Amino acid sequence: ILANIMVKDVKGHGVVLTGSGSYYNLNCIAGNIIALDNDSYGISYYYVKRGHMFNIFAKGNTEGGVQAKYGEEININNIRSYDNGQGLAIGATDNPITGVNISNCHLNSNSSNGLVIFSQATDCQVSNVVAKSNEKYGIRNEADGVKMTNCTCNNNGSSGNYDGIVLLDASNNKVINCTCNNNTRYGIHSYNTADYNQIKNCEAVGNTTAPMEIDGRHDVADITVKSEILDLSGAATDVEVFHAVTKCQLIGCAIVYTEASSADAGVQIRVGRYQEGVALDNDYFDSSTSETSKDKGYVKHFKTSDLTNSVISAGDTVTVGTAGGKTGAGEVMLILKIA
């Protein structure tokens, strides 16, 4: 048991709890630890079985804040890891780690990833993790079978084109109720040979390239895509909001009135599509006339059967737009529900 410790300026890991090879260090507990400005990781578990890390503050550590490299049955919670290399690293490329439960961690402003889970890791659970403003990915997952719930991964990728959450060559993962906004590439990215992943009830808004990119043929996505504000009294416009690499479905949408609409005639609001080499069909999925005399905050919902078409084919780019030209006031935002 290690508790109530501050370790600083060590030429290596600040704290290491380790066994050796097949000999595990059992029942390790590390809590209430401050690790600052060490040359490797602030705190690291090697060959630990039934370990617990909690209430760790790690800042300015060169390689990373916190690491669980090899082991079994490890709980990690209430970690604050800022301005390190990696925020939190799970596993390695050469030895396995299994049964890791990560919860209630803040992994922000690190020079690499907020959280990285390497491919040898199995049976990992991640919940209520905040990974913001990291220079690369918010969460980089290379492992199969990870469940991520209620995570927030915003404003990542300042050093290049990076995603809020990336599933890199990783399959059978679940990403549920996560928020991934304003990252420099995609909000959520199922990448390369990744497949059979489920992405449910997530928000991805304001990401530079697109809300989401899905490479897995059998991935299932359930995502809410919010458009920019459309001015009904301005010029006609159609803007891209989603690109499908694999077949999916528009299961519904909502029009939110972000400005009260005047009593004069409504104008067309539309959801369209185009493919490479094919002209824009600006109302392929839906077309309706804007409502008159509606207050700010009014929402009009459309279910699947209300849409003209609902299947989004691989290669489709989905657009939202308006014919514009309304005499009086009115602004709207479209929310698309895609599965």
Coordinates of C-alpha atoms in Angstrom, one line a residue:
I1 CA 0.0 0.0 0.0
L2 CA 1.3 3.4 -1.0
A3 CA -0.6 6.5 0.1
N4 CA -0.1 10.2 0.8
I5 CA 3.0 10.5 -1.3
M6 CA 4.5 13.3 -3.5
V7 CA 7.2 12.3 -5.9
K8 CA 9.0 14.8 -8.1
D9 CA 11.9 15.2 -10.5
V10 CA 12.9 11.5 -10.6
K11 CA 15.1 10.3 -13.5
G12 CA 12.7 7.6 -14.4
H13 CA 9.2 6.6 -13.1
G14 CA 8.1 8.5 -10.1
V15 CA 6.5 5.4 -8.5
V16 CA 6.6 1.8 -9.8
L17 CA 4.8 -1.2 -8.3
T18 CA 6.0 -4.4 -10.0
G19 CA 6.3 -8.1 -9.9
S20 CA 8.5 -10.0 -12.3
G21 CA 7.5 -12.0 -15.4
S22 CA 4.8 -14.6 -14.4
Y23 CA 5.2 -13.6 -10.7
Y24 CA 2.6 -11.0 -9.9
N25 CA 2.6 -8.3 -7.2
L26 CA -0.7 -9.0 -5.6
N27 CA -3.3 -6.6 -4.0
C28 CA -1.4 -3.4 -4.7
I29 CA -3.1 -0.2 -3.6
A30 CA -1.8 3.3 -4.6
G31 CA -3.8 6.4 -3.6
N32 CA -3.6 10.0 -2.7
I33 CA -0.4 10.4 -4.8
I34 CA 1.1 13.5 -6.5
A35 CA 3.6 12.8 -9.3
L36 CA 5.3 15.8 -10.8
D37 CA 7.9 16.3 -13.5
N38 CA 9.4 12.8 -13.6
D39 CA 11.3 11.7 -16.6
S40 CA 9.1 8.6 -17.5
Y41 CA 5.7 7.9 -16.0
G42 CA 4.5 9.6 -12.8
I43 CA 3.2 6.2 -11.5
S44 CA 3.3 2.8 -13.2
Y45 CA 2.0 -0.8 -12.5
Y46 CA 4.0 -3.7 -13.9
Y47 CA 2.9 -7.3 -13.4
V48 CA 0.2 -6.4 -10.8
K49 CA -2.8 -8.5 -10.0
R50 CA -5.9 -7.1 -8.2
G51 CA -4.5 -3.6 -8.1
H52 CA -6.2 -0.3 -7.4
M53 CA -5.1 3.2 -8.3
F54 CA -7.1 6.2 -7.0
N55 CA -6.8 9.9 -6.3
I56 CA -3.7 10.4 -8.4
F57 CA -2.6 13.8 -9.6
A58 CA 0.1 13.6 -12.4
K59 CA 1.5 16.6 -14.1
G60 CA 4.5 17.3 -16.3
N61 CA 5.8 13.7 -16.5
T62 CA 7.8 13.2 -19.7
E63 CA 6.5 9.9 -21.0
G64 CA 3.1 9.9 -19.3
G65 CA 1.1 10.6 -16.2
V66 CA -0.2 7.1 -15.3
Q67 CA 0.5 3.6 -16.7
A68 CA -0.8 0.1 -16.1
K69 CA 1.4 -1.9 -18.3
Y70 CA 1.0 -5.7 -17.5
G71 CA -1.4 -7.3 -15.1
E72 CA -4.9 -8.5 -14.2
E73 CA -8.0 -7.0 -12.4
I74 CA -6.9 -3.4 -12.0
N75 CA -9.2 -0.6 -11.0
I76 CA -8.2 3.0 -11.9
N77 CA -10.3 5.9 -10.8
N78 CA -10.2 9.6 -9.9
I79 CA -7.0 10.2 -11.9
R80 CA -6.1 13.8 -12.8
S81 CA -3.4 13.7 -15.5
Y82 CA -2.4 17.0 -17.2
D83 CA 0.5 18.2 -19.3
N84 CA 2.2 14.9 -19.6
G85 CA 3.2 12.8 -22.6
Q86 CA 0.4 10.3 -22.5
G87 CA -2.4 11.0 -20.0
L88 CA -3.1 7.4 -19.1
A89 CA -1.7 4.3 -20.9
I90 CA -3.1 0.8 -20.6
G91 CA -1.1 -2.2 -21.7
A92 CA 1.8 -2.5 -24.1
T93 CA 2.5 -4.2 -27.4
D94 CA 4.4 -7.2 -26.0
N95 CA 2.6 -8.4 -22.8
P96 CA -1.1 -8.7 -22.0
I97 CA -3.2 -6.9 -19.5
T98 CA -6.8 -7.8 -18.7
G99 CA -9.7 -6.8 -16.5
V100 CA -9.1 -3.1 -16.3
N101 CA -11.8 -0.8 -15.1
I102 CA -11.2 3.0 -15.6
S103 CA -13.7 5.5 -14.3
N104 CA -14.0 9.2 -13.3
C105 CA -10.7 10.4 -14.8
H106 CA -9.7 13.7 -16.3
L107 CA -6.9 13.4 -18.9
N108 CA -6.4 16.8 -20.4
S109 CA -3.8 18.9 -22.2
N110 CA -1.3 16.1 -22.7
S111 CA 1.3 16.2 -25.6
S112 CA 0.2 12.8 -26.9
N113 CA -3.1 11.1 -26.2
G114 CA -5.5 11.5 -23.3
L115 CA -6.0 7.8 -22.9
V116 CA -4.3 5.0 -25.0
I117 CA -5.3 1.4 -24.7
F118 CA -2.8 -0.9 -26.5
S119 CA -3.8 -3.9 -28.6
Q120 CA -2.8 -6.6 -26.0
A121 CA -5.4 -5.3 -23.5
T122 CA -8.6 -7.3 -23.0
D123 CA -11.8 -6.9 -21.0
C124 CA -11.5 -3.2 -20.4
Q125 CA -14.2 -0.9 -19.2
V126 CA -14.0 2.9 -19.5
S127 CA -16.6 5.2 -18.0
N128 CA -17.0 8.9 -17.2
V129 CA -13.6 9.8 -18.6
V130 CA -12.9 13.4 -19.8
A131 CA -10.1 13.7 -22.3
K132 CA -9.9 17.3 -23.6
S133 CA -7.4 19.4 -25.4
N134 CA -4.8 16.7 -25.9
E135 CA -2.4 17.3 -28.8
K136 CA -3.3 13.9 -30.5
Y137 CA -6.4 11.7 -29.7
G138 CA -8.7 12.1 -26.8
I139 CA -9.0 8.3 -26.6
R140 CA -6.9 6.0 -28.8
N141 CA -8.1 2.4 -28.5
E142 CA -6.3 -0.4 -30.3
A143 CA -7.9 -3.2 -28.2
D144 CA -10.9 -5.4 -28.9
G145 CA -13.9 -5.6 -26.7
V146 CA -13.6 -2.3 -24.8
K147 CA -16.8 -0.7 -23.6
M148 CA -16.7 3.1 -23.3
T149 CA -19.7 4.9 -21.7
N150 CA -20.4 8.6 -20.8
C151 CA -17.0 9.9 -22.0
T152 CA -16.2 13.4 -23.2
C153 CA -13.5 13.9 -25.8
N154 CA -13.5 17.5 -27.0
N155 CA -11.0 19.9 -28.6
N156 CA -8.3 17.3 -29.3
G157 CA -5.7 17.2 -32.1
S158 CA -3.9 20.5 -31.9
S159 CA -0.7 18.9 -33.3
G160 CA -2.4 17.6 -36.5
N161 CA -5.5 15.8 -37.7
Y162 CA -6.8 13.7 -34.8
D163 CA -10.1 12.3 -33.5
G164 CA -12.0 12.6 -30.3
I165 CA -12.2 8.7 -30.1
V166 CA -10.4 6.5 -32.6
L167 CA -10.9 2.7 -32.8
L168 CA -7.7 1.7 -34.5
D169 CA -7.7 -1.8 -35.9
A170 CA -10.0 -2.6 -33.0
S171 CA -13.2 -4.6 -33.2
N172 CA -16.2 -5.5 -31.0
N173 CA -16.1 -2.3 -29.1
K174 CA -19.0 -0.3 -27.7
V175 CA -19.0 3.5 -27.6
I176 CA -22.1 4.7 -25.8
N177 CA -23.4 8.1 -24.7
C178 CA -20.1 9.8 -25.5
T179 CA -19.6 13.4 -26.6
C180 CA -16.8 14.1 -29.1
N181 CA -16.9 17.7 -30.3
N182 CA -14.6 20.2 -32.0
N183 CA -11.7 17.8 -32.7
T184 CA -9.4 18.4 -35.6
R185 CA -10.5 15.4 -37.7
Y186 CA -13.5 13.2 -36.8
G187 CA -15.5 13.1 -33.6
I188 CA -15.5 9.3 -33.6
H189 CA -13.4 7.2 -36.1
S190 CA -13.6 3.5 -36.6
Y191 CA -10.4 3.1 -38.6
N192 CA -8.6 0.7 -40.9
T193 CA -9.4 -2.9 -40.1
A194 CA -11.7 -2.0 -37.2
D195 CA -15.1 -3.8 -37.5
Y196 CA -18.2 -5.0 -35.6
N197 CA -18.1 -1.9 -33.3
Q198 CA -21.3 -0.3 -31.9
I199 CA -21.5 3.4 -31.6
K200 CA -24.7 4.5 -29.8
N201 CA -26.3 7.7 -28.7
C202 CA -23.2 9.8 -29.2
E203 CA -22.8 13.5 -30.1
A204 CA -20.2 14.7 -32.6
V205 CA -20.5 18.4 -33.4
G206 CA -18.0 20.9 -34.9
N207 CA -15.3 18.4 -35.8
T208 CA -13.1 19.7 -38.7
T209 CA -13.5 16.9 -41.2
A210 CA -16.9 15.3 -40.3
P211 CA -18.8 14.1 -37.3
M212 CA -17.8 10.5 -37.8
E213 CA -16.0 8.1 -40.2
I214 CA -16.8 4.4 -40.2
D215 CA -14.4 2.0 -41.9
G216 CA -15.8 -1.3 -40.5
R217 CA -18.3 -2.9 -42.9
H218 CA -20.3 -4.3 -39.9
D219 CA -20.0 -1.4 -37.5
V220 CA -23.3 -0.1 -36.2
A221 CA -23.6 3.6 -35.6
D222 CA -26.3 5.6 -33.8
I223 CA -25.2 9.2 -33.8
T224 CA -26.8 12.6 -33.4
V225 CA -25.5 15.1 -36.0
K226 CA -26.3 18.8 -35.5
S227 CA -26.1 21.2 -38.4
E228 CA -24.9 24.8 -38.4
I229 CA -27.6 27.4 -38.1
L230 CA -29.5 28.0 -41.4
D231 CA -30.9 31.5 -42.1
L232 CA -34.3 31.0 -43.8
S233 CA -34.3 34.7 -45.0
G234 CA -30.8 34.4 -46.5
A235 CA -29.6 32.9 -49.7
A236 CA -30.2 29.3 -50.7
T237 CA -27.6 27.0 -49.2
D238 CA -26.8 23.3 -48.7
V239 CA -24.1 22.2 -46.3
E240 CA -22.4 18.8 -45.7
V241 CA -23.0 17.3 -42.3
F242 CA -22.2 13.6 -42.6
H243 CA -20.2 11.2 -44.9
A244 CA -20.9 7.4 -44.9
V245 CA -18.1 5.0 -45.6
T246 CA -20.5 2.1 -44.9
K247 CA -24.3 1.7 -45.4
C248 CA -26.4 3.2 -42.6
Q249 CA -29.8 4.8 -42.1
L250 CA -31.3 8.1 -41.4
I251 CA -33.9 7.1 -38.8
G252 CA -35.3 10.5 -38.1
C253 CA -34.6 14.2 -37.8
A254 CA -35.7 17.3 -36.0
I255 CA -35.9 21.0 -37.0
V256 CA -35.1 23.3 -34.1
Y257 CA -36.1 26.9 -34.4
T258 CA -33.2 28.9 -33.1
E259 CA -34.9 32.2 -33.9
A260 CA -38.7 32.9 -33.8
S261 CA -40.2 32.7 -37.2
S262 CA -42.3 35.5 -38.7
A263 CA -45.9 35.1 -39.9
D264 CA -45.1 35.4 -43.7
A265 CA -44.8 32.3 -45.9
G266 CA -42.4 29.5 -45.1
V267 CA -39.6 28.3 -47.3
Q268 CA -38.2 24.9 -48.1
I269 CA -36.0 23.1 -45.6
R270 CA -34.3 20.0 -47.0
V271 CA -32.1 17.0 -46.3
G272 CA -30.2 15.8 -49.4
R273 CA -27.3 13.7 -50.6
Y274 CA -24.6 13.5 -53.2
Q275 CA -22.0 11.0 -54.3
E276 CA -18.7 11.5 -56.0
G277 CA -19.4 12.2 -59.7
V278 CA -23.2 12.5 -59.1
A279 CA -24.9 15.9 -58.8
L280 CA -26.5 17.0 -55.5
D281 CA -30.1 15.8 -54.9
N282 CA -30.8 18.4 -52.3
D283 CA -34.1 16.9 -51.0
Y284 CA -33.4 13.2 -51.4
F285 CA -34.2 12.3 -47.8
D286 CA -36.7 15.0 -46.9
S287 CA -38.2 18.3 -47.9
S288 CA -40.7 20.4 -45.8
T289 CA -41.8 23.9 -45.6
S290 CA -40.8 26.0 -42.6
E291 CA -43.4 26.8 -40.0
T292 CA -44.8 30.3 -39.5
S293 CA -45.3 32.2 -36.3
K294 CA -43.3 29.8 -34.1
D295 CA -41.4 30.8 -31.0
K296 CA -37.6 30.3 -30.6
G297 CA -37.1 26.7 -29.3
Y298 CA -40.0 25.2 -31.2
V299 CA -39.0 21.7 -32.5
K300 CA -40.7 19.8 -35.3
H301 CA -39.9 16.0 -35.3
F302 CA -39.8 13.6 -38.3
K303 CA -39.8 9.9 -37.8
T304 CA -38.5 7.3 -40.3
S305 CA -41.9 6.9 -42.1
D306 CA -42.1 10.7 -42.6
L307 CA -38.9 10.7 -44.8
T308 CA -38.9 10.2 -48.6
N309 CA -35.9 8.0 -48.3
S310 CA -33.9 6.8 -45.3
V311 CA -31.1 4.5 -46.4
I312 CA -27.7 6.2 -46.6
S313 CA -25.5 4.2 -49.0
A314 CA -21.7 3.8 -48.6
G315 CA -20.2 6.9 -50.2
D316 CA -23.1 9.2 -49.6
T317 CA -22.5 12.6 -48.3
V318 CA -25.6 13.9 -46.4
T319 CA -26.5 17.6 -46.7
V320 CA -28.9 19.9 -45.1
G321 CA -30.1 23.2 -46.6
T322 CA -32.8 25.7 -47.3
A323 CA -34.2 27.5 -50.3
G324 CA -33.9 30.7 -48.4
G325 CA -35.6 33.9 -49.4
K326 CA -38.1 34.1 -46.5
T327 CA -39.4 37.7 -46.2
G328 CA -39.3 37.9 -42.4
A329 CA -37.2 36.3 -39.7
G330 CA -36.4 32.7 -39.1
E331 CA -33.4 30.5 -38.3
V332 CA -33.2 26.8 -37.8
M333 CA -30.8 24.0 -36.9
L334 CA -31.3 20.4 -38.1
I335 CA -30.6 17.4 -35.9
L336 CA -30.2 14.1 -37.8
K337 CA -30.5 10.7 -36.1
I338 CA -28.4 8.1 -37.9
A339 CA -28.0 4.4 -37.1

